[in-house]
Amino acid sequence: MSAAPRSHGVPGLLDPDEPPAFEIVNAAGAGSAVLVCDHASNRIPLRLGTLGLAPEQLADHIGWDPGAAEVARRLSGHLDAPLVSSGYSRLVIDCNRPLANTGSIAEESAGVPVPGNLGLSAEARAVRVETLFQPYHEAIDRLLDTRSNRPSLLLSIHSFTPVLNGEQRPWPVGVSHWRDRRFAALLSKALVGHVDGIVGDNQPYPIEEAVDYTVPVHGEGRGLHAIMIEIRNDGLRTTAQFDAWAERLAAAYREIEADALKLGRSRADI
Ligand SMILES: [Zn+2]
């Protein structure tokens, strides 16, 4: 990757030979689960250089969710679930932040300034929205539209750093929900039998409408049960760990799938 931004005098953000804004795996998956991975990649469009960051900063959790895509891809196989993954770093535009949130195009992340995001023009912001954010979410929308005649349960797969702002985070995995907690409660309870440690309940992050986009919009916004699964990334270093987490999540999901599908539409008043 070039350290200096490239300019070809061409409007837009991506060169023709760069990967698209999203990837879909197993689009026709027949299982009840639909998987999304908002922070699957730490790729930066070539035209943006490195956003002024060092390679080790882009490789860290501020650039993406290390290991999340590896688990999501394996889980897609176990559950015959479609998976939509974002193709670019959250630092270019965060696909799980409402556009009005200051973290949408973050000027700093976990105390690290992001030089390439400082003082952006409205045009520069708009091109990131149109090139990366919108196509990713339109892909999720289209996928869910194709499944409108059968039940779907939405699982948004993330990973988190073991220490943030000096605070140790004890949960090996957390399950977060927005207003309707019933699906999260079922899966959390099942996960206890597969995990060594405490399953986070809306930890390390609760879902909030002002901060989160994917679960509120594609989940409860459609009446679908939806959760965010956060895996602590010190348990996502090796292929064996990716395999083990995907197997744990698949086993827990299978145990509660029938009960979750009996819940009917999600309801904000529960
Ligand atoms: Zn994430």
PDB file of C-alpha atoms and ligand atoms in Angstrom:
ATOM      1  CA  MET A   1       0.000   0.000   0.000  1.00  0.00           C
ATOM      2  CA  SER A   2       1.375   3.413  -0.928  1.00  0.00           C
ATOM      3  CA  ALA A   3       1.877   5.779   2.003  1.00  0.00           C
ATOM      4  CA  ALA A   4       1.007   8.807  -0.099  1.00  0.00           C
ATOM      5  CA  PRO A   5      -2.529   9.456  -1.325  1.00  0.00           C
ATOM      6  CA  ARG A   6      -2.825   8.866  -5.064  1.00  0.00           C
ATOM      7  CA  SER A   7      -4.806  11.114  -7.305  1.00  0.00           C
ATOM      8  CA  HIS A   8      -5.806  10.256 -10.829  1.00  0.00           C
ATOM      9  CA  GLY A   9      -8.020  13.229 -11.346  1.00  0.00           C
ATOM     10  CA  VAL A  10     -10.930  10.796 -11.288  1.00  0.00           C
ATOM     11  CA  PRO A  11     -13.838  11.483  -8.972  1.00  0.00           C
ATOM     12  CA  GLY A  12     -14.672   8.779  -6.500  1.00  0.00           C
ATOM     13  CA  LEU A  13     -12.794   6.779  -3.947  1.00  0.00           C
ATOM     14  CA  LEU A  14     -11.988   3.350  -5.384  1.00  0.00           C
ATOM     15  CA  ASP A  15      -9.808   2.446  -8.336  1.00  0.00           C
ATOM     16  CA  PRO A  16     -11.448  -0.018 -10.737  1.00  0.00           C
ATOM     17  CA  ASP A  17      -9.184  -2.837  -9.599  1.00  0.00           C
ATOM     18  CA  GLU A  18      -9.849  -2.387  -5.878  1.00  0.00           C
ATOM     19  CA  PRO A  19     -12.244  -4.686  -3.986  1.00  0.00           C
ATOM     20  CA  PRO A  20     -15.895  -3.654  -3.704  1.00  0.00           C
ATOM     21  CA  ALA A  21     -17.452  -2.060  -0.636  1.00  0.00           C
ATOM     22  CA  PHE A  22     -18.869  -5.351   0.560  1.00  0.00           C
ATOM     23  CA  GLU A  23     -18.607  -9.084   0.101  1.00  0.00           C
ATOM     24  CA  ILE A  24     -21.457 -11.580   0.266  1.00  0.00           C
ATOM     25  CA  VAL A  25     -20.804 -15.213   1.078  1.00  0.00           C
ATOM     26  CA  ASN A  26     -23.491 -17.893   0.715  1.00  0.00           C
ATOM     27  CA  ALA A  27     -26.187 -15.402  -0.343  1.00  0.00           C
ATOM     28  CA  ALA A  28     -28.695 -18.205  -0.873  1.00  0.00           C
ATOM     29  CA  GLY A  29     -27.979 -19.825   2.494  1.00  0.00           C
ATOM     30  CA  ALA A  30     -31.060 -21.684   3.649  1.00  0.00           C
ATOM     31  CA  GLY A  31     -30.509 -21.386   7.399  1.00  0.00           C
ATOM     32  CA  SER A  32     -32.447 -19.015   9.622  1.00  0.00           C
ATOM     33  CA  ALA A  33     -29.398 -16.945  10.600  1.00  0.00           C
ATOM     34  CA  VAL A  34     -28.221 -13.913   8.644  1.00  0.00           C
ATOM     35  CA  LEU A  35     -24.703 -12.768   9.478  1.00  0.00           C
ATOM     36  CA  VAL A  36     -23.161  -9.345   9.014  1.00  0.00           C
ATOM     37  CA  CYS A  37     -19.632  -8.184   9.783  1.00  0.00           C
ATOM     38  CA  ASP A  38     -19.384  -4.391   9.876  1.00  0.00           C
ATOM     39  CA  HIS A  39     -15.684  -4.281  10.772  1.00  0.00           C
ATOM     40  CA  ALA A  40     -14.390  -7.209   8.742  1.00  0.00           C
ATOM     41  CA  SER A  41     -11.508  -5.456   6.972  1.00  0.00           C
ATOM     42  CA  ASN A  42      -8.757  -2.943   7.692  1.00  0.00           C
ATOM     43  CA  ARG A  43      -8.239  -2.107   4.019  1.00  0.00           C
ATOM     44  CA  ILE A  44      -7.936   1.585   3.127  1.00  0.00           C
ATOM     45  CA  PRO A  45      -8.727   2.786  -0.410  1.00  0.00           C
ATOM     46  CA  LEU A  46      -5.428   3.402  -2.224  1.00  0.00           C
ATOM     47  CA  ARG A  47      -6.365   7.007  -2.879  1.00  0.00           C
ATOM     48  CA  LEU A  48      -6.453   7.675   0.872  1.00  0.00           C
ATOM     49  CA  GLY A  49      -2.965   6.283   1.494  1.00  0.00           C
ATOM     50  CA  THR A  50      -2.805   5.090   5.103  1.00  0.00           C
ATOM     51  CA  LEU A  51      -4.920   7.947   6.543  1.00  0.00           C
ATOM     52  CA  GLY A  52      -1.634   9.057   8.098  1.00  0.00           C
ATOM     53  CA  LEU A  53      -1.421   5.988  10.348  1.00  0.00           C
ATOM     54  CA  ALA A  54       1.337   3.425  10.807  1.00  0.00           C
ATOM     55  CA  PRO A  55       0.767  -0.159   9.639  1.00  0.00           C
ATOM     56  CA  GLU A  56       0.651  -1.416  13.223  1.00  0.00           C
ATOM     57  CA  GLN A  57      -2.084   1.099  14.046  1.00  0.00           C
ATOM     58  CA  LEU A  58      -4.154  -0.028  11.065  1.00  0.00           C
ATOM     59  CA  ALA A  59      -3.620  -3.642  12.105  1.00  0.00           C
ATOM     60  CA  ASP A  60      -4.895  -2.931  15.633  1.00  0.00           C
ATOM     61  CA  HIS A  61      -8.513  -2.916  16.815  1.00  0.00           C
ATOM     62  CA  ILE A  62      -9.005   0.730  15.844  1.00  0.00           C
ATOM     63  CA  GLY A  63      -8.745  -0.266  12.174  1.00  0.00           C
ATOM     64  CA  TRP A  64     -11.075  -3.272  12.236  1.00  0.00           C
ATOM     65  CA  ASP A  65     -12.269  -6.155  14.388  1.00  0.00           C
ATOM     66  CA  PRO A  66      -9.372  -8.632  14.241  1.00  0.00           C
ATOM     67  CA  GLY A  67     -10.619 -12.178  13.791  1.00  0.00           C
ATOM     68  CA  ALA A  68     -14.296 -11.279  13.429  1.00  0.00           C
ATOM     69  CA  ALA A  69     -14.444 -12.001   9.698  1.00  0.00           C
ATOM     70  CA  GLU A  70     -12.676 -15.322  10.196  1.00  0.00           C
ATOM     71  CA  VAL A  71     -15.282 -16.427  12.736  1.00  0.00           C
ATOM     72  CA  ALA A  72     -18.184 -15.047  10.702  1.00  0.00           C
ATOM     73  CA  ARG A  73     -17.091 -16.905   7.575  1.00  0.00           C
ATOM     74  CA  ARG A  74     -16.829 -20.191   9.450  1.00  0.00           C
ATOM     75  CA  LEU A  75     -20.164 -19.609  11.198  1.00  0.00           C
ATOM     76  CA  SER A  76     -21.744 -18.974   7.811  1.00  0.00           C
ATOM     77  CA  GLY A  77     -20.656 -22.473   6.825  1.00  0.00           C
ATOM     78  CA  HIS A  78     -21.876 -24.143  10.027  1.00  0.00           C
ATOM     79  CA  LEU A  79     -25.321 -22.519   9.898  1.00  0.00           C
ATOM     80  CA  ASP A  80     -25.737 -22.303   6.101  1.00  0.00           C
ATOM     81  CA  ALA A  81     -26.148 -18.580   6.691  1.00  0.00           C
ATOM     82  CA  PRO A  82     -25.595 -15.729   4.260  1.00  0.00           C
ATOM     83  CA  LEU A  83     -22.869 -13.331   5.366  1.00  0.00           C
ATOM     84  CA  VAL A  84     -22.403  -9.716   4.320  1.00  0.00           C
ATOM     85  CA  SER A  85     -19.003  -8.235   5.215  1.00  0.00           C
ATOM     86  CA  SER A  86     -17.717  -4.707   4.829  1.00  0.00           C
ATOM     87  CA  GLY A  87     -14.711  -4.446   2.523  1.00  0.00           C
ATOM     88  CA  TYR A  88     -12.954  -1.440   4.086  1.00  0.00           C
ATOM     89  CA  SER A  89     -11.692  -0.144   7.413  1.00  0.00           C
ATOM     90  CA  ARG A  90     -14.013   1.428   9.960  1.00  0.00           C
ATOM     91  CA  LEU A  91     -11.576   4.358   9.978  1.00  0.00           C
ATOM     92  CA  VAL A  92     -12.590   5.311   6.414  1.00  0.00           C
ATOM     93  CA  ILE A  93     -16.234   5.256   7.450  1.00  0.00           C
ATOM     94  CA  ASP A  94     -17.695   3.148  10.250  1.00  0.00           C
ATOM     95  CA  CYS A  95     -20.515   1.028   8.855  1.00  0.00           C
ATOM     96  CA  ASN A  96     -22.007   0.622  12.345  1.00  0.00           C
ATOM     97  CA  ARG A  97     -22.303   4.337  13.120  1.00  0.00           C
ATOM     98  CA  PRO A  98     -25.195   6.573  12.136  1.00  0.00           C
ATOM     99  CA  LEU A  99     -23.881   9.235   9.762  1.00  0.00           C
ATOM    100  CA  ALA A 100     -24.611  11.966  12.325  1.00  0.00           C
ATOM    101  CA  ASN A 101     -22.416  10.282  14.956  1.00  0.00           C
ATOM    102  CA  THR A 102     -18.945  11.798  15.407  1.00  0.00           C
ATOM    103  CA  GLY A 103     -17.518   8.276  15.127  1.00  0.00           C
ATOM    104  CA  SER A 104     -18.854   7.861  11.597  1.00  0.00           C
ATOM    105  CA  ILE A 105     -15.598   9.214  10.152  1.00  0.00           C
ATOM    106  CA  ALA A 106     -13.534   9.314  13.321  1.00  0.00           C
ATOM    107  CA  GLU A 107     -10.986  12.083  13.828  1.00  0.00           C
ATOM    108  CA  GLU A 108      -9.556   9.999  16.646  1.00  0.00           C
ATOM    109  CA  SER A 109     -10.072   6.436  17.800  1.00  0.00           C
ATOM    110  CA  ALA A 110      -9.179   5.147  21.284  1.00  0.00           C
ATOM    111  CA  GLY A 111      -6.914   8.169  21.734  1.00  0.00           C
ATOM    112  CA  VAL A 112      -5.164   7.782  18.358  1.00  0.00           C
ATOM    113  CA  PRO A 113      -5.593  10.803  16.042  1.00  0.00           C
ATOM    114  CA  VAL A 114      -6.495   9.911  12.447  1.00  0.00           C
ATOM    115  CA  PRO A 115      -4.761  12.586  10.338  1.00  0.00           C
ATOM    116  CA  GLY A 116      -6.474  11.585   7.097  1.00  0.00           C
ATOM    117  CA  ASN A 117      -9.881  12.277   8.642  1.00  0.00           C
ATOM    118  CA  LEU A 118      -9.183  15.794   9.880  1.00  0.00           C
ATOM    119  CA  GLY A 119     -10.982  18.742   8.360  1.00  0.00           C
ATOM    120  CA  LEU A 120     -12.781  16.796   5.637  1.00  0.00           C
ATOM    121  CA  SER A 121     -14.992  18.739   3.245  1.00  0.00           C
ATOM    122  CA  ALA A 122     -18.649  17.856   2.858  1.00  0.00           C
ATOM    123  CA  GLU A 123     -17.760  16.436  -0.568  1.00  0.00           C
ATOM    124  CA  ALA A 124     -15.032  14.212   0.844  1.00  0.00           C
ATOM    125  CA  ARG A 125     -17.427  12.897   3.476  1.00  0.00           C
ATOM    126  CA  ALA A 126     -20.176  12.331   0.931  1.00  0.00           C
ATOM    127  CA  VAL A 127     -17.943  10.252  -1.338  1.00  0.00           C
ATOM    128  CA  ARG A 128     -17.141   7.894   1.535  1.00  0.00           C
ATOM    129  CA  VAL A 129     -20.833   7.542   2.339  1.00  0.00           C
ATOM    130  CA  GLU A 130     -21.790   6.888  -1.284  1.00  0.00           C
ATOM    131  CA  THR A 131     -18.871   4.590  -2.086  1.00  0.00           C
ATOM    132  CA  LEU A 132     -18.681   2.457   1.060  1.00  0.00           C
ATOM    133  CA  PHE A 133     -21.462   2.955   3.626  1.00  0.00           C
ATOM    134  CA  GLN A 134     -24.475   2.976   1.333  1.00  0.00           C
ATOM    135  CA  PRO A 135     -23.518  -0.003  -0.866  1.00  0.00           C
ATOM    136  CA  TYR A 136     -22.813  -2.144   2.200  1.00  0.00           C
ATOM    137  CA  HIS A 137     -26.142  -1.366   3.808  1.00  0.00           C
ATOM    138  CA  GLU A 138     -28.039  -1.642   0.536  1.00  0.00           C
ATOM    139  CA  ALA A 139     -26.555  -5.131   0.143  1.00  0.00           C
ATOM    140  CA  ILE A 140     -27.881  -6.108   3.581  1.00  0.00           C
ATOM    141  CA  ASP A 141     -31.252  -4.593   2.711  1.00  0.00           C
ATOM    142  CA  ARG A 142     -31.487  -6.496  -0.566  1.00  0.00           C
ATOM    143  CA  LEU A 143     -30.488  -9.746   1.095  1.00  0.00           C
ATOM    144  CA  LEU A 144     -33.125  -9.354   3.791  1.00  0.00           C
ATOM    145  CA  ASP A 145     -35.706  -8.399   1.141  1.00  0.00           C
ATOM    146  CA  THR A 146     -35.065 -11.697  -0.643  1.00  0.00           C
ATOM    147  CA  ARG A 147     -35.793 -13.516   2.606  1.00  0.00           C
ATOM    148  CA  SER A 148     -38.971 -11.660   3.494  1.00  0.00           C
ATOM    149  CA  ASN A 149     -41.083 -14.818   3.143  1.00  0.00           C
ATOM    150  CA  ARG A 150     -39.172 -16.750   5.804  1.00  0.00           C
ATOM    151  CA  PRO A 151     -37.900 -16.060   9.309  1.00  0.00           C
ATOM    152  CA  SER A 152     -34.472 -14.572   9.757  1.00  0.00           C
ATOM    153  CA  LEU A 153     -32.448 -13.902  12.888  1.00  0.00           C
ATOM    154  CA  LEU A 154     -29.736 -11.268  12.464  1.00  0.00           C
ATOM    155  CA  LEU A 155     -26.325 -11.724  14.085  1.00  0.00           C
ATOM    156  CA  SER A 156     -23.768  -8.958  13.812  1.00  0.00           C
ATOM    157  CA  ILE A 157     -20.291 -10.362  14.501  1.00  0.00           C
ATOM    158  CA  HIS A 158     -17.616  -8.181  16.136  1.00  0.00           C
ATOM    159  CA  SER A 159     -14.467  -8.458  18.230  1.00  0.00           C
ATOM    160  CA  PHE A 160     -13.200  -6.199  20.998  1.00  0.00           C
ATOM    161  CA  THR A 161      -9.896  -5.341  22.604  1.00  0.00           C
ATOM    162  CA  PRO A 162      -9.128  -6.875  26.051  1.00  0.00           C
ATOM    163  CA  VAL A 163      -8.086  -3.512  27.513  1.00  0.00           C
ATOM    164  CA  LEU A 164      -9.618  -0.131  26.676  1.00  0.00           C
ATOM    165  CA  ASN A 165      -8.568   3.120  28.366  1.00  0.00           C
ATOM    166  CA  GLY A 166      -6.744   1.100  31.029  1.00  0.00           C
ATOM    167  CA  GLU A 167      -9.827  -0.958  31.852  1.00  0.00           C
ATOM    168  CA  GLN A 168      -9.626  -4.745  31.694  1.00  0.00           C
ATOM    169  CA  ARG A 169     -12.633  -6.372  30.112  1.00  0.00           C
ATOM    170  CA  PRO A 170     -13.368  -9.749  31.696  1.00  0.00           C
ATOM    171  CA  TRP A 171     -15.890 -11.236  29.279  1.00  0.00           C
ATOM    172  CA  PRO A 172     -14.557 -13.673  26.658  1.00  0.00           C
ATOM    173  CA  VAL A 173     -17.710 -12.912  24.673  1.00  0.00           C
ATOM    174  CA  GLY A 174     -20.652 -10.548  24.990  1.00  0.00           C
ATOM    175  CA  VAL A 175     -24.141 -10.496  23.514  1.00  0.00           C
ATOM    176  CA  SER A 176     -25.805  -7.119  23.029  1.00  0.00           C
ATOM    177  CA  HIS A 177     -29.368  -6.190  22.201  1.00  0.00           C
ATOM    178  CA  TRP A 178     -31.331  -3.052  21.550  1.00  0.00           C
ATOM    179  CA  ARG A 179     -34.861  -2.729  22.943  1.00  0.00           C
ATOM    180  CA  ASP A 180     -36.070  -6.318  22.604  1.00  0.00           C
ATOM    181  CA  ARG A 181     -33.734  -8.481  24.646  1.00  0.00           C
ATOM    182  CA  ARG A 182     -35.414 -11.872  24.136  1.00  0.00           C
ATOM    183  CA  PHE A 183     -33.178 -13.310  21.389  1.00  0.00           C
ATOM    184  CA  ALA A 184     -30.060 -12.065  23.188  1.00  0.00           C
ATOM    185  CA  ALA A 185     -31.255 -13.661  26.427  1.00  0.00           C
ATOM    186  CA  LEU A 186     -31.749 -17.032  24.748  1.00  0.00           C
ATOM    187  CA  LEU A 187     -28.365 -17.050  23.038  1.00  0.00           C
ATOM    188  CA  SER A 188     -26.498 -15.742  26.096  1.00  0.00           C
ATOM    189  CA  LYS A 189     -27.936 -18.492  28.252  1.00  0.00           C
ATOM    190  CA  ALA A 190     -26.945 -21.131  25.716  1.00  0.00           C
ATOM    191  CA  LEU A 191     -23.438 -19.692  25.350  1.00  0.00           C
ATOM    192  CA  VAL A 192     -22.787 -20.105  29.073  1.00  0.00           C
ATOM    193  CA  GLY A 193     -22.541 -23.834  28.477  1.00  0.00           C
ATOM    194  CA  HIS A 194     -19.862 -23.378  25.822  1.00  0.00           C
ATOM    195  CA  VAL A 195     -17.704 -20.576  27.227  1.00  0.00           C
ATOM    196  CA  ASP A 196     -15.136 -20.507  30.029  1.00  0.00           C
ATOM    197  CA  GLY A 197     -16.024 -17.235  31.755  1.00  0.00           C
ATOM    198  CA  ILE A 198     -18.817 -14.722  32.055  1.00  0.00           C
ATOM    199  CA  VAL A 199     -20.918 -13.953  28.979  1.00  0.00           C
ATOM    200  CA  GLY A 200     -21.284 -10.171  28.772  1.00  0.00           C
ATOM    201  CA  ASP A 201     -24.875  -8.922  28.933  1.00  0.00           C
ATOM    202  CA  ASN A 202     -24.860  -5.797  26.759  1.00  0.00           C
ATOM    203  CA  GLN A 203     -21.119  -5.756  27.496  1.00  0.00           C
ATOM    204  CA  PRO A 204     -18.632  -4.521  26.450  1.00  0.00           C
ATOM    205  CA  TYR A 205     -21.081  -2.336  24.510  1.00  0.00           C
ATOM    206  CA  PRO A 206     -24.813  -1.792  24.766  1.00  0.00           C
ATOM    207  CA  ILE A 207     -26.650  -1.019  21.543  1.00  0.00           C
ATOM    208  CA  GLU A 208     -27.808   2.582  21.320  1.00  0.00           C
ATOM    209  CA  GLU A 209     -29.687   4.185  18.473  1.00  0.00           C
ATOM    210  CA  ALA A 210     -27.356   7.217  18.408  1.00  0.00           C
ATOM    211  CA  VAL A 211     -24.223   5.061  18.265  1.00  0.00           C
ATOM    212  CA  ASP A 212     -25.191   1.843  16.462  1.00  0.00           C
ATOM    213  CA  TYR A 213     -26.629   1.493  12.983  1.00  0.00           C
ATOM    214  CA  THR A 214     -26.773  -2.139  11.912  1.00  0.00           C
ATOM    215  CA  VAL A 215     -28.898  -3.782  14.611  1.00  0.00           C
ATOM    216  CA  PRO A 216     -31.390  -0.906  15.050  1.00  0.00           C
ATOM    217  CA  VAL A 217     -31.882  -0.403  11.303  1.00  0.00           C
ATOM    218  CA  HIS A 218     -31.659  -3.895   9.793  1.00  0.00           C
ATOM    219  CA  GLY A 219     -32.851  -5.743  12.884  1.00  0.00           C
ATOM    220  CA  GLU A 220     -35.580  -4.168  14.958  1.00  0.00           C
ATOM    221  CA  GLY A 221     -36.213  -1.600  12.231  1.00  0.00           C
ATOM    222  CA  ARG A 222     -37.544  -4.519  10.174  1.00  0.00           C
ATOM    223  CA  GLY A 223     -39.147  -6.333  13.090  1.00  0.00           C
ATOM    224  CA  LEU A 224     -36.334  -8.893  13.065  1.00  0.00           C
ATOM    225  CA  HIS A 225     -34.674 -10.227  16.172  1.00  0.00           C
ATOM    226  CA  ALA A 226     -31.104  -9.026  16.088  1.00  0.00           C
ATOM    227  CA  ILE A 227     -28.050  -9.169  18.302  1.00  0.00           C
ATOM    228  CA  MET A 228     -24.461  -8.072  18.312  1.00  0.00           C
ATOM    229  CA  ILE A 229     -21.920 -10.722  19.293  1.00  0.00           C
ATOM    230  CA  GLU A 230     -18.598  -9.362  20.545  1.00  0.00           C
ATOM    231  CA  ILE A 231     -15.661 -11.760  20.979  1.00  0.00           C
ATOM    232  CA  ARG A 232     -12.592 -10.622  22.943  1.00  0.00           C
ATOM    233  CA  ASN A 233      -9.804 -10.509  20.408  1.00  0.00           C
ATOM    234  CA  ASP A 234      -7.094 -12.084  22.575  1.00  0.00           C
ATOM    235  CA  GLY A 235      -9.032 -15.278  21.927  1.00  0.00           C
ATOM    236  CA  LEU A 236      -8.927 -14.733  18.169  1.00  0.00           C
ATOM    237  CA  ARG A 237      -5.283 -15.104  17.266  1.00  0.00           C
ATOM    238  CA  THR A 238      -5.057 -18.534  15.630  1.00  0.00           C
ATOM    239  CA  THR A 239      -6.921 -20.653  13.136  1.00  0.00           C
ATOM    240  CA  ALA A 240      -7.743 -23.088  15.930  1.00  0.00           C
ATOM    241  CA  GLN A 241      -9.323 -20.223  17.906  1.00  0.00           C
ATOM    242  CA  PHE A 242     -11.349 -19.045  14.888  1.00  0.00           C
ATOM    243  CA  ASP A 243     -12.577 -22.613  14.450  1.00  0.00           C
ATOM    244  CA  ALA A 244     -13.416 -22.998  18.142  1.00  0.00           C
ATOM    245  CA  TRP A 245     -15.390 -19.747  18.381  1.00  0.00           C
ATOM    246  CA  ALA A 246     -17.371 -20.525  15.251  1.00  0.00           C
ATOM    247  CA  GLU A 247     -18.186 -23.969  16.628  1.00  0.00           C
ATOM    248  CA  ARG A 248     -19.245 -22.574  20.024  1.00  0.00           C
ATOM    249  CA  LEU A 249     -21.498 -19.979  18.458  1.00  0.00           C
ATOM    250  CA  ALA A 250     -23.002 -22.501  16.063  1.00  0.00           C
ATOM    251  CA  ALA A 251     -23.685 -24.977  18.862  1.00  0.00           C
ATOM    252  CA  ALA A 252     -25.321 -22.337  21.062  1.00  0.00           C
ATOM    253  CA  TYR A 253     -27.381 -21.045  18.138  1.00  0.00           C
ATOM    254  CA  ARG A 254     -28.657 -24.507  17.241  1.00  0.00           C
ATOM    255  CA  GLU A 255     -29.755 -25.087  20.836  1.00  0.00           C
ATOM    256  CA  ILE A 256     -32.000 -22.031  20.879  1.00  0.00           C
ATOM    257  CA  GLU A 257     -32.923 -21.655  17.216  1.00  0.00           C
ATOM    258  CA  ALA A 258     -36.378 -23.199  17.530  1.00  0.00           C
ATOM    259  CA  ASP A 259     -37.250 -21.116  20.589  1.00  0.00           C
ATOM    260  CA  ALA A 260     -35.942 -17.940  18.952  1.00  0.00           C
ATOM    261  CA  LEU A 261     -38.046 -18.548  15.861  1.00  0.00           C
ATOM    262  CA  LYS A 262     -41.131 -18.886  18.079  1.00  0.00           C
ATOM    263  CA  LEU A 263     -40.659 -15.341  19.367  1.00  0.00           C
ATOM    264  CA  GLY A 264     -42.402 -13.826  16.358  1.00  0.00           C
ATOM    265  CA  ARG A 265     -41.536 -10.294  15.364  1.00  0.00           C
ATOM    266  CA  SER A 266     -39.289  -8.258  17.606  1.00  0.00           C
ATOM    267  CA  ARG A 267     -41.077  -5.739  19.763  1.00  0.00           C
ATOM    268  CA  ALA A 268     -39.724  -2.536  21.209  1.00  0.00           C
ATOM    269  CA  ASP A 269     -41.967  -2.721  24.268  1.00  0.00           C
ATOM    270  CA  ILE A 270     -40.490  -5.908  25.719  1.00  0.00           C
TER     271      ILE A 270
HETATM  272 ZN    ZN B   1     -16.903  -4.042  15.633  1.00  0.00          ZN
END
